[in-house]
Short mmCIF file of C-alpha atoms in Angstrom, two decimals:
data_model
loop_
_atom_site.label_atom_id
_atom_site.label_comp_id
_atom_site.label_asym_id
_atom_site.label_seq_id
_atom_site.Cartn_x
_atom_site.Cartn_y
_atom_site.Cartn_z
CA MET T 1 23.79 42.68 -27.08
CA ARG T 2 24.18 44.19 -30.53
CA LEU T 3 25.83 41.01 -31.82
CA LYS T 4 22.86 38.99 -30.58
CA TRP T 5 20.40 41.08 -32.64
CA THR T 6 22.66 40.87 -35.67
CA TRP T 7 22.62 37.06 -35.47
CA ILE T 8 18.85 37.00 -35.02
CA ALA T 9 18.36 39.27 -38.04
CA LEU T 10 20.73 37.12 -40.10
CA ILE T 11 18.85 33.94 -39.17
CA VAL T 12 15.51 35.54 -40.04
CA VAL T 13 16.83 36.64 -43.45
CA VAL T 14 18.23 33.16 -44.18
CA VAL T 15 14.97 31.46 -43.18
CA LEU T 16 12.88 33.86 -45.28
CA PHE T 17 15.19 33.35 -48.26
CA ALA T 18 14.96 29.56 -47.87
CA VAL T 19 11.16 29.64 -47.69
CA MET T 20 10.86 31.92 -50.72
CA THR T 21 13.32 29.83 -52.72
CA MET T 22 11.60 26.59 -51.78
CA SER T 23 8.17 27.72 -52.91
CA SER T 24 9.39 29.27 -56.15
CA ASN T 25 11.47 26.24 -57.19
CA GLU T 26 8.45 24.09 -57.78
CA GLU T 27 7.79 23.63 -61.44
CA VAL T 28 4.49 23.09 -63.15
CA VAL T 29 4.72 19.54 -64.52
CA GLU T 30 1.20 19.29 -65.85
CA MET T 31 -1.79 21.48 -66.59
CA ILE T 32 -5.30 20.06 -66.47
CA VAL T 33 -7.82 22.03 -68.52
CA ASP T 34 -11.52 21.67 -67.67
CA THR T 35 -13.94 23.43 -70.02
CA GLY T 36 -17.04 22.04 -68.33
CA GLU T 37 -17.70 19.85 -71.36
CA GLU T 38 -14.33 18.17 -71.61
CA GLN T 39 -11.14 17.76 -69.64
CA TYR T 40 -7.67 17.31 -71.08
CA THR T 41 -4.05 17.45 -69.93
CA ILE T 42 -1.15 19.54 -71.18
CA SER T 43 2.11 17.89 -70.20
CA GLY T 44 4.66 18.22 -73.00
CA GLU T 45 7.61 20.48 -72.17
CA ASP T 46 7.08 22.73 -75.21
CA SER T 47 3.35 23.07 -74.57
CA LEU T 48 3.86 23.79 -70.87
CA GLU T 49 6.46 26.47 -71.63
CA ARG T 50 4.11 28.12 -74.14
CA PHE T 51 1.15 28.16 -71.74
CA LEU T 52 3.25 29.30 -68.78
CA GLY T 53 4.44 32.14 -70.99
CA TYR T 54 0.81 33.26 -71.19
CA TRP T 55 0.69 33.34 -67.38
CA ASP T 56 3.69 35.69 -67.47
CA GLU T 57 1.50 38.14 -69.43
CA VAL T 58 -1.25 38.33 -66.77
CA GLU T 59 -1.53 41.76 -65.16
CA TRP T 60 -2.13 40.89 -61.50
CA GLY T 61 -3.62 43.54 -59.25
CA ASP T 62 -6.78 45.29 -58.18
CA HIS T 63 -9.09 44.07 -60.92
CA THR T 64 -12.83 43.68 -60.71
CA MET T 65 -14.22 40.23 -60.07
CA PRO T 66 -15.90 38.95 -63.24
CA ASN T 67 -19.68 38.80 -63.58
CA MET T 68 -20.66 35.83 -61.46
CA GLU T 69 -24.04 35.47 -63.18
CA ARG T 70 -22.33 33.11 -65.57
CA SER T 71 -19.90 30.42 -64.55
CA GLN T 72 -16.28 30.44 -65.55
CA ASP T 73 -15.36 29.43 -69.08
CA VAL T 74 -12.44 27.22 -68.09
CA THR T 75 -10.49 26.01 -65.07
CA VAL T 76 -6.79 25.36 -65.53
CA THR T 77 -5.12 23.33 -62.80
CA HIS T 78 -1.36 23.64 -62.40
CA VAL T 79 0.14 20.46 -60.91
CA LEU T 80 3.41 21.27 -59.12
CA SER T 81 6.46 18.99 -59.23
CA ASP T 82 7.68 18.47 -55.68
CA SER T 83 4.55 18.73 -53.58
CA GLU T 84 2.12 17.55 -56.27
CA GLU T 85 0.01 20.48 -55.09
CA GLU T 86 -2.73 21.54 -57.48
CA LEU T 87 -3.50 25.21 -58.09
CA ASP T 88 -6.87 25.90 -59.75
CA TYR T 89 -6.93 29.03 -61.92
CA VAL T 90 -10.46 30.05 -62.98
CA ILE T 91 -10.83 31.99 -66.24
CA TRP T 92 -13.63 34.06 -67.81
CA PHE T 93 -13.35 35.22 -71.43
CA HIS T 94 -15.04 38.52 -72.36
CA ASP T 95 -16.72 39.77 -75.53
CA ASP T 96 -14.00 42.39 -76.05
CA GLY T 97 -11.33 39.66 -76.27
CA SER T 98 -9.86 40.22 -72.81
CA ALA T 99 -9.97 37.62 -70.05
CA THR T 100 -10.12 37.64 -66.25
CA ILE T 101 -8.26 35.04 -64.22
CA VAL T 102 -8.66 34.29 -60.52
CA SER T 103 -5.62 32.76 -58.86
CA PRO T 104 -5.48 30.54 -55.79
CA LYS T 105 -2.18 32.20 -54.82
CA ALA T 106 -2.49 34.93 -52.21
CA GLY T 107 0.05 37.20 -53.91
CA GLU T 108 -1.72 37.13 -57.25
CA GLY T 109 -5.47 37.44 -56.62
CA ILE T 110 -7.37 38.63 -59.70
CA GLY T 111 -5.59 39.24 -62.98
CA GLU T 112 -6.38 40.15 -66.53
CA TRP T 113 -5.12 39.38 -69.99
CA ASP T 114 -5.49 42.15 -72.55
CA GLU T 115 -7.37 41.54 -75.81
CA GLU T 116 -4.33 40.06 -77.58
CA PHE T 117 -3.53 37.45 -74.96
CA GLY T 118 -7.15 36.89 -73.93
CA MET T 119 -8.09 35.84 -77.45
CA LEU T 120 -4.91 33.77 -77.81
CA VAL T 121 -5.53 31.88 -74.57
CA GLU T 122 -9.20 31.36 -75.44
CA THR T 123 -8.30 29.94 -78.85
CA GLU T 124 -5.60 27.68 -77.40
CA LEU T 125 -7.70 26.34 -74.55
CA LEU T 126 -11.17 26.06 -76.07
CA GLU T 127 -10.57 25.06 -79.68
#
């Protein structure tokens, strides 16, 4: 009986590992930036690495939803390699230089860039 539960636990662990590995292996192959006035694509390897580095600096967590009285400043769509799935990240830039980002991924939710990265991302995406 004990051996049976050991095998079941092992199978569950292997399946969970496979699912987590599968979803994290997908690479962003293209980013589509929509400012409301124009739309452009970021697809070069160097550019993608730089922008994805900005995403590494987002502090995900229990942040306040941005003021919805004004629409977002930019939407950045990540196009994934294998599934060609598109993830729409919505970004608001604030007067203090920070930025709020809303993710379509359940594990991320609402995130923020501090003043340094908020201004950097704003400059890169909007100018």
